[in-house]
CSV table of C-alpha atoms in Angstrom, one decimal:
chain,number,residue,atom,x,y,z
A,7,SER,CA,67.1,273.8,33.3
A,8,TYR,CA,65.9,277.1,34.4
A,9,SER,CA,62.9,279.3,33.5
A,10,PRO,CA,62.7,283.0,34.5
A,11,SER,CA,59.1,282.9,35.2
A,12,LEU,CA,58.7,279.5,36.8
A,13,GLY,CA,62.1,279.2,38.4
A,14,PRO,CA,64.1,276.0,38.3
A,15,LYS,CA,62.4,273.1,36.7
A,16,LEU,CA,62.4,269.8,38.7
A,17,LEU,CA,63.8,267.0,36.8
A,18,ARG,CA,61.6,264.0,36.6
A,19,PRO,CA,63.2,260.7,37.3
A,20,CYS,CA,63.4,258.6,34.3
A,21,PHE,CA,63.6,254.9,33.9
A,22,PHE,CA,67.1,255.1,32.5
A,23,CYS,CA,68.5,256.4,35.7
A,24,PHE,CA,67.5,253.4,37.7
A,25,SER,CA,68.2,250.8,35.1
A,26,SER,CA,70.5,248.0,36.4
A,27,SER,CA,72.7,248.4,33.4
A,28,THR,CA,73.8,251.9,34.3
A,29,PRO,CA,77.3,252.5,35.8
A,30,PHE,CA,75.6,254.0,39.0
A,31,ALA,CA,73.6,250.9,39.6
A,32,LYS,CA,76.6,248.6,39.1
A,33,LEU,CA,78.7,250.6,41.5
A,34,ALA,CA,75.9,250.5,44.1
A,35,LYS,CA,75.6,246.7,43.7
A,36,LEU,CA,79.3,246.2,44.1
A,37,GLU,CA,79.3,248.3,47.3
A,38,ALA,CA,76.4,246.2,48.7
A,39,MET,CA,78.3,243.0,47.9
A,40,LYS,CA,81.4,244.3,49.7
A,41,LYS,CA,79.4,245.1,52.8
A,42,GLN,CA,77.7,241.7,52.8
A,43,LYS,CA,81.1,240.0,52.3
A,44,SER,CA,82.7,241.9,55.1
A,45,THR,CA,79.7,241.1,57.4
A,46,ASN,CA,79.9,237.4,56.5
A,47,GLU,CA,83.7,237.4,57.3
A,48,PHE,CA,83.1,239.0,60.6
A,49,ILE,CA,80.5,236.4,61.5
A,50,PHE,CA,82.2,233.3,60.1
A,51,ASN,CA,85.9,234.1,61.1
A,52,HIS,CA,86.5,231.2,63.5
A,53,PHE,CA,90.0,232.4,64.3
A,54,GLU,CA,88.5,235.2,66.3
A,55,LEU,CA,87.0,232.7,68.7
A,56,LEU,CA,90.4,231.4,69.8
A,57,SER,CA,91.6,232.7,73.1
A,58,GLU,CA,95.1,234.3,73.4
A,59,GLU,CA,96.2,231.3,75.6
A,60,ILE,CA,95.4,228.9,72.8
A,61,VAL,CA,97.1,230.9,70.2
A,62,PHE,CA,100.2,231.2,72.5
A,63,ALA,CA,100.2,227.4,72.8
A,64,ILE,CA,100.2,227.1,69.0
A,65,LEU,CA,103.0,229.6,68.6
A,66,ASP,CA,105.1,227.8,71.2
A,67,ARG,CA,105.2,224.8,68.9
A,68,LEU,CA,106.4,226.9,65.9
A,69,ASN,CA,110.1,226.8,66.7
A,70,GLU,CA,111.7,224.8,63.9
A,71,ASN,CA,111.5,227.5,61.2
A,72,PRO,CA,111.7,231.2,62.2
A,73,LEU,CA,109.5,232.0,59.1
A,74,ASP,CA,106.6,229.9,60.5
A,75,LYS,CA,105.7,232.5,63.1
A,76,LYS,CA,105.8,235.2,60.4
A,77,SER,CA,103.5,233.3,58.2
A,78,PHE,CA,101.2,232.6,61.2
A,79,SER,CA,100.9,236.3,62.0
A,80,LEU,CA,99.6,237.0,58.4
A,81,VAL,CA,96.6,234.8,58.8
A,82,CYS,CA,94.4,237.5,60.2
A,83,LYS,CA,94.6,240.8,62.2
A,84,SER,CA,94.1,239.1,65.6
A,85,PHE,CA,96.9,236.6,65.0
A,86,TYR,CA,99.1,239.6,63.9
A,87,ALA,CA,98.5,241.3,67.1
A,88,ILE,CA,98.9,238.2,69.4
A,89,GLU,CA,102.1,237.2,67.7
A,90,SER,CA,103.6,240.6,68.6
A,91,ARG,CA,102.8,239.9,72.3
A,92,HIS,CA,104.0,236.4,72.2
A,93,ARG,CA,107.5,236.9,70.8
A,94,LYS,CA,110.2,237.1,73.6
A,95,THR,CA,113.4,236.8,71.5
A,96,LEU,CA,114.6,239.0,68.7
A,97,LYS,CA,117.6,238.7,66.4
A,98,PRO,CA,117.5,241.6,64.0
A,99,LEU,CA,119.6,241.7,60.9
A,100,ARG,CA,120.1,245.5,60.7
A,101,SER,CA,120.3,248.1,63.4
A,102,GLU,CA,118.6,250.7,61.3
A,103,HIS,CA,115.2,249.0,61.9
A,104,LEU,CA,115.6,248.6,65.6
A,105,THR,CA,113.0,251.3,66.5
A,106,ALA,CA,110.3,249.9,64.3
A,107,ILE,CA,111.0,246.2,65.3
A,108,LEU,CA,111.0,247.0,69.1
A,109,ASN,CA,107.7,248.9,68.7
A,110,ARG,CA,106.3,245.9,66.9
A,111,TYR,CA,107.4,243.5,69.6
A,112,PRO,CA,107.0,245.3,73.0
A,113,TYR,CA,107.4,242.2,75.2
A,114,VAL,CA,110.9,241.1,74.1
A,115,THR,CA,113.1,239.8,77.0
A,116,HIS,CA,116.1,238.6,75.0
A,117,LEU,CA,117.7,240.8,72.3
A,118,ASP,CA,120.4,239.2,70.2
A,119,LEU,CA,122.4,241.9,68.3
A,120,SER,CA,125.2,239.6,67.2
A,121,LEU,CA,124.3,240.2,63.6
A,122,CYS,CA,124.3,244.0,64.0
A,123,PRO,CA,128.0,245.1,64.1
A,124,ARG,CA,127.2,248.8,64.0
A,125,ILE,CA,125.5,249.4,67.4
A,126,SER,CA,126.0,252.9,68.6
A,127,ASP,CA,125.2,254.8,71.8
A,128,ASN,CA,122.1,256.0,70.1
A,129,SER,CA,121.0,252.5,69.4
A,130,LEU,CA,121.4,251.4,73.0
A,131,THR,CA,119.5,254.5,74.2
A,132,VAL,CA,116.6,253.5,71.8
A,133,ILE,CA,116.6,250.0,73.2
A,134,SER,CA,116.7,251.3,76.8
A,135,PHE,CA,113.7,253.6,76.4
A,136,VAL,CA,111.5,251.1,74.3
A,137,CYS,CA,112.3,247.9,76.2
A,138,LYS,CA,112.8,249.3,79.7
A,139,LYS,CA,112.2,246.7,82.4
A,140,MET,CA,111.0,244.0,80.0
A,141,LEU,CA,114.6,243.4,78.8
A,142,ARG,CA,116.5,240.7,80.6
A,143,SER,CA,119.2,239.6,78.3
A,144,ILE,CA,121.2,241.3,75.5
A,145,ASP,CA,124.0,240.0,73.3
A,146,LEU,CA,126.4,242.6,72.0
A,147,SER,CA,129.2,240.1,71.3
A,148,ARG,CA,129.7,241.2,67.6
A,149,SER,CA,128.7,244.8,68.1
A,150,LYS,CA,130.9,247.8,68.2
A,151,PHE,CA,130.8,251.7,68.1
A,152,PHE,CA,129.2,252.0,71.5
A,153,SER,CA,130.8,253.3,74.7
A,154,HIS,CA,130.2,253.6,78.4
A,155,VAL,CA,127.5,256.3,77.7
A,156,GLY,CA,125.2,253.8,75.8
A,157,LEU,CA,125.8,251.1,78.4
A,158,SER,CA,125.0,253.5,81.2
A,159,ASN,CA,121.6,254.4,79.6
A,160,LEU,CA,120.9,250.7,79.0
A,161,VAL,CA,121.6,249.6,82.6
A,162,MET,CA,119.8,252.6,84.0
A,163,ASN,CA,116.5,252.0,82.2
A,164,CYS,CA,116.6,248.2,81.9
A,165,SER,CA,117.0,247.5,85.6
A,166,ASN,CA,115.9,243.8,85.2
A,167,LEU,CA,118.9,242.8,83.0
A,168,VAL,CA,120.4,239.5,84.1
A,169,GLU,CA,122.6,238.7,81.1
A,170,ILE,CA,125.0,240.9,79.2
A,171,ASP,CA,127.4,239.6,76.5
A,172,LEU,CA,130.1,242.1,75.6
A,173,SER,CA,132.6,239.8,74.1
A,174,ASN,CA,135.1,241.2,71.6
A,175,ALA,CA,134.4,244.8,72.7
A,176,THR,CA,138.1,245.6,72.7
A,177,GLU,CA,137.6,249.3,72.9
A,178,LEU,CA,135.7,249.3,76.2
A,179,ARG,CA,137.6,250.6,79.2
A,180,ASP,CA,137.1,250.8,83.0
A,181,SER,CA,134.4,253.5,82.5
A,182,ALA,CA,132.3,250.9,80.7
A,183,ALA,CA,132.9,248.4,83.5
A,184,ALA,CA,131.8,251.1,86.0
A,185,ALA,CA,128.5,251.5,84.0
A,186,ILE,CA,127.9,247.7,84.0
A,187,ALA,CA,128.4,247.7,87.8
A,188,GLU,CA,125.1,249.5,88.1
A,189,ALA,CA,123.2,246.4,86.9
A,190,LYS,CA,122.5,245.2,90.4
A,191,ASN,CA,120.5,242.1,89.2
A,192,LEU,CA,123.1,240.9,86.7
A,193,GLU,CA,123.7,237.1,86.9
A,194,LYS,CA,125.7,236.3,83.7
A,195,LEU,CA,128.4,238.5,82.2
A,196,TRP,CA,130.8,237.8,79.2
A,197,LEU,CA,133.8,240.0,78.8
A,198,ALA,CA,135.9,237.9,76.5
A,199,ARG,CA,138.6,239.8,74.8
A,200,CYS,CA,137.8,243.1,76.6
A,201,LYS,CA,141.6,243.7,76.7
A,202,SER,CA,141.4,247.3,77.9
A,203,ILE,CA,139.5,246.6,81.1
A,204,THR,CA,141.8,246.4,84.2
A,205,ASP,CA,141.6,245.3,87.8
A,206,ILE,CA,140.0,248.7,88.6
A,207,GLY,CA,137.1,248.1,86.2
A,208,ILE,CA,136.5,244.5,87.3
A,209,GLY,CA,136.7,245.6,90.9
A,210,CYS,CA,133.7,247.9,90.2
A,211,ILE,CA,131.8,245.0,88.8
A,212,ALA,CA,132.7,242.8,91.7
A,213,VAL,CA,131.3,245.4,94.2
A,214,GLY,CA,128.2,246.3,92.2
A,215,CYS,CA,127.1,243.0,90.7
A,216,ARG,CA,126.9,240.7,93.9
A,217,LYS,CA,124.4,238.3,92.2
A,218,LEU,CA,126.8,237.1,89.4
A,219,ARG,CA,126.7,233.4,88.8
A,220,LEU,CA,128.7,233.3,85.6
A,221,ILE,CA,131.5,235.5,84.4
A,222,SER,CA,133.9,235.0,81.5
A,223,LEU,CA,137.1,237.0,81.5
A,224,LYS,CA,138.9,235.1,78.7
A,225,TRP,CA,141.7,237.1,77.1
A,226,CYS,CA,141.1,240.1,79.4
A,227,LEU,CA,144.9,240.8,79.6
A,228,GLY,CA,144.5,243.8,81.8
A,229,ILE,CA,143.1,241.7,84.7
A,230,GLY,CA,145.3,240.0,87.2
A,231,ASP,CA,145.3,238.5,90.6
A,232,LEU,CA,143.8,241.5,92.3
A,233,GLY,CA,140.7,241.7,90.0
A,234,VAL,CA,140.1,237.9,90.1
A,235,GLY,CA,140.5,237.9,93.9
A,236,LEU,CA,137.9,240.7,94.2
A,237,ILE,CA,135.5,238.7,92.1
A,238,ALA,CA,136.0,235.6,94.3
A,239,VAL,CA,135.6,237.6,97.5
A,240,LYS,CA,132.6,239.8,96.6
A,241,CYS,CA,130.5,237.5,94.3
A,242,LYS,CA,129.8,234.6,96.5
A,243,GLU,CA,127.3,233.0,94.1
A,244,ILE,CA,129.7,232.3,91.3
A,245,CYS,CA,129.1,229.0,89.6
A,246,SER,CA,131.1,229.3,86.4
A,247,LEU,CA,134.4,231.1,86.2
A,248,ASP,CA,136.4,231.4,83.0
A,249,LEU,CA,139.9,232.9,83.4
A,250,SER,CA,141.5,231.6,80.2
A,251,TYR,CA,144.7,233.3,79.1
A,252,LEU,CA,144.8,235.7,82.0
A,253,PRO,CA,148.1,236.9,83.5
A,254,ILE,CA,147.2,235.4,86.9
A,255,THR,CA,149.3,233.4,89.4
A,256,ASN,CA,148.7,231.0,92.3
A,257,LYS,CA,147.8,234.0,94.6
A,258,CYS,CA,144.2,234.2,93.4
A,259,LEU,CA,143.5,230.4,93.8
A,260,PRO,CA,142.8,230.2,97.5
A,261,PRO,CA,139.8,232.7,97.4
A,262,ILE,CA,138.5,231.0,94.3
A,263,LEU,CA,138.5,227.6,95.9
A,264,LYS,CA,136.5,229.0,98.8
A,265,LEU,CA,133.5,229.7,96.5
A,266,GLN,CA,130.7,227.5,97.8
A,267,TYR,CA,128.8,227.1,94.5
A,268,LEU,CA,131.7,227.0,92.0
A,269,GLU,CA,131.2,224.2,89.5
A,270,ASP,CA,133.2,225.1,86.4
A,271,LEU,CA,136.7,226.6,86.6
A,272,VAL,CA,138.6,227.3,83.4
A,273,LEU,CA,142.3,228.1,83.7
A,274,GLU,CA,143.3,227.4,80.1
A,275,GLY,CA,146.5,229.1,78.9
A,276,CYS,CA,147.3,230.7,82.3
A,277,PHE,CA,151.1,230.6,82.1
A,278,GLY,CA,151.3,231.9,85.7
A,279,ILE,CA,149.7,228.7,86.9
A,280,ASP,CA,152.4,226.1,87.8
A,281,ASP,CA,153.0,223.0,89.9
A,282,ASP,CA,152.2,224.9,93.1
A,283,SER,CA,148.7,225.4,91.8
A,284,LEU,CA,148.0,221.7,91.8
A,285,ALA,CA,149.2,221.6,95.4
A,286,VAL,CA,146.7,224.3,96.2
A,287,LEU,CA,144.0,222.0,94.9
A,288,LYS,CA,144.4,219.9,98.0
A,289,GLN,CA,142.6,222.5,100.0
A,290,GLY,CA,139.5,221.3,98.0
A,291,CYS,CA,136.4,222.9,96.6
A,292,LYS,CA,133.5,220.5,97.3
A,293,SER,CA,131.2,221.9,94.6
A,294,LEU,CA,133.7,221.9,91.7
A,295,LYS,CA,132.7,219.5,88.9
A,296,THR,CA,135.0,220.5,86.0
A,297,LEU,CA,138.6,221.9,86.0
A,298,ASP,CA,140.3,222.9,82.8
A,299,MET,CA,144.1,223.6,83.0
A,300,SER,CA,144.8,223.0,79.4
A,301,SER,CA,147.9,224.6,77.9
A,302,CYS,CA,149.3,225.6,81.3
A,303,HIS,CA,152.8,224.9,80.2
A,304,ASN,CA,154.3,225.4,83.6
A,305,VAL,CA,152.5,222.4,85.0
A,306,SER,CA,154.6,219.3,85.0
A,307,HIS,CA,154.8,215.8,86.4
A,308,VAL,CA,156.1,217.4,89.6
A,309,GLY,CA,152.9,219.1,90.3
A,310,LEU,CA,151.0,216.1,89.5
A,311,SER,CA,153.0,214.0,91.9
A,312,SER,CA,152.4,216.6,94.6
A,313,LEU,CA,148.7,215.7,94.5
A,314,THR,CA,149.6,212.1,95.2
A,315,SER,CA,152.2,212.8,97.8
A,316,GLY,CA,151.4,210.9,101.0
A,317,THR,CA,148.7,208.8,99.4
A,318,GLY,CA,150.3,207.3,96.4
A,319,CYS,CA,147.1,207.5,94.5
A,320,LEU,CA,145.7,210.5,92.6
A,321,ALA,CA,142.2,209.5,93.2
A,322,ASP,CA,142.6,209.5,96.9
A,323,SER,CA,144.2,212.9,96.8
A,324,LEU,CA,141.2,214.3,95.1
A,325,GLN,CA,138.7,213.1,97.6
A,326,LYS,CA,138.3,216.7,98.9
A,327,LEU,CA,136.9,217.5,95.4
A,328,SER,CA,134.0,215.2,96.0
A,329,MET,CA,131.9,216.5,93.1
A,330,LEU,CA,134.7,216.6,90.5
A,331,GLN,CA,133.9,214.9,87.3
A,332,SER,CA,136.7,215.9,85.0
A,333,ILE,CA,140.1,217.5,84.8
A,334,LYS,CA,141.7,218.6,81.5
A,335,LEU,CA,145.4,219.0,81.4
A,336,ASP,CA,145.8,219.1,77.6
A,337,GLY,CA,149.2,220.4,76.6
A,338,CYS,CA,150.7,220.3,80.1
A,339,LEU,CA,152.5,217.0,80.5
A,340,GLN,CA,153.9,214.1,78.4
A,341,GLY,CA,151.9,211.0,78.9
A,342,ARG,CA,148.7,209.3,78.0
A,343,SER,CA,145.1,209.4,79.1
A,344,GLN,CA,144.1,207.6,82.3
A,345,GLU,CA,140.7,206.5,83.4
A,346,PHE,CA,139.7,205.5,86.9
A,347,ASP,CA,136.8,205.5,89.3
A,348,PRO,CA,137.7,207.2,92.7
A,349,GLY,CA,135.6,206.3,95.7
A,350,GLY,CA,133.2,204.1,93.7
A,351,ALA,CA,131.8,207.1,91.8
A,352,ASN,CA,131.4,207.2,88.1
A,353,PHE,CA,134.3,209.4,87.5
A,354,VAL,CA,136.6,209.7,84.5
A,355,LEU,CA,139.7,211.8,84.7
A,356,MET,CA,141.2,212.6,81.3
A,357,LEU,CA,144.8,213.6,81.5
A,358,SER,CA,145.4,214.2,77.8
A,359,TYR,CA,149.0,215.2,77.5
A,360,LYS,CA,150.6,216.8,74.6
A,361,ILE,CA,153.5,214.8,73.3
A,362,ASN,CA,156.4,217.0,72.3
A,363,SER,CA,157.9,216.2,68.9
A,364,SER,CA,161.4,216.8,70.2
């Protein structure tokens, strides 16, 4: 109220204003209770006392169900933050959420995009700028719509990549192979069904990726003796080599058998491999453990007998392959399985021959 002579009148506090039944008093009481509750939570939240190492050890044991870690991260804010730093593997369901997911998990080392078929050059660029040197492995085996441009950005920014799976990328050409060749630390590479890559492209990879230990060229119909020979000559650390269904001949076998660390060699469905190839095996590859020549229809009993010529015993002729554990010749010859123990070693040679119906 206001009086012209006395000025504004001061309102006297009344008992009603401070009564506990008024809305103002109830609101103040609720605010005080909330403050007290938050203070108690801060004091008695025992989860905050756990070190990051202990929480990491707990998360290491939550591997059976992928949803367990998600539930764990919802316990409290500290667990939510620690879980984001702990996760090293991601398998997103949709490429549209890649940016948000990668920002949430900045320490990812393995990115599995096999459930994201629509990966474009922009997607790979986002991955390269967010993950950078943390990323060591990426699976693009079911992804399409990217080209050498996206691969170049990926390899340039993610210099610690050691594994790349590009299986089924039928549209990739030699320019993509040249981009991959810049991954100097690459150790494992899958190019199954990359039918447009030729000897020129695989030659770039052979020169650039000297640390390769595993390479799969299955169904790469554009790669022949020249490309395979370059891989064998330049990549001395190869342990596993899959050449299934390649149009290769015996010419590429001598440099392959000179690889000091080669353990697994797959020549399945290579129609250019014939009886002379088995004779080349006499040169030996001491590190070789498994040899798969299944469905090599030009291998016959003549080639098998060439292995035993001069010795009369297949086991004796394979002594130069001292580490060999198994040979698969499914679909090559008529016959039946044989088991024997060469040189006293626990060795089982399975010659599973396809019996022609005719």
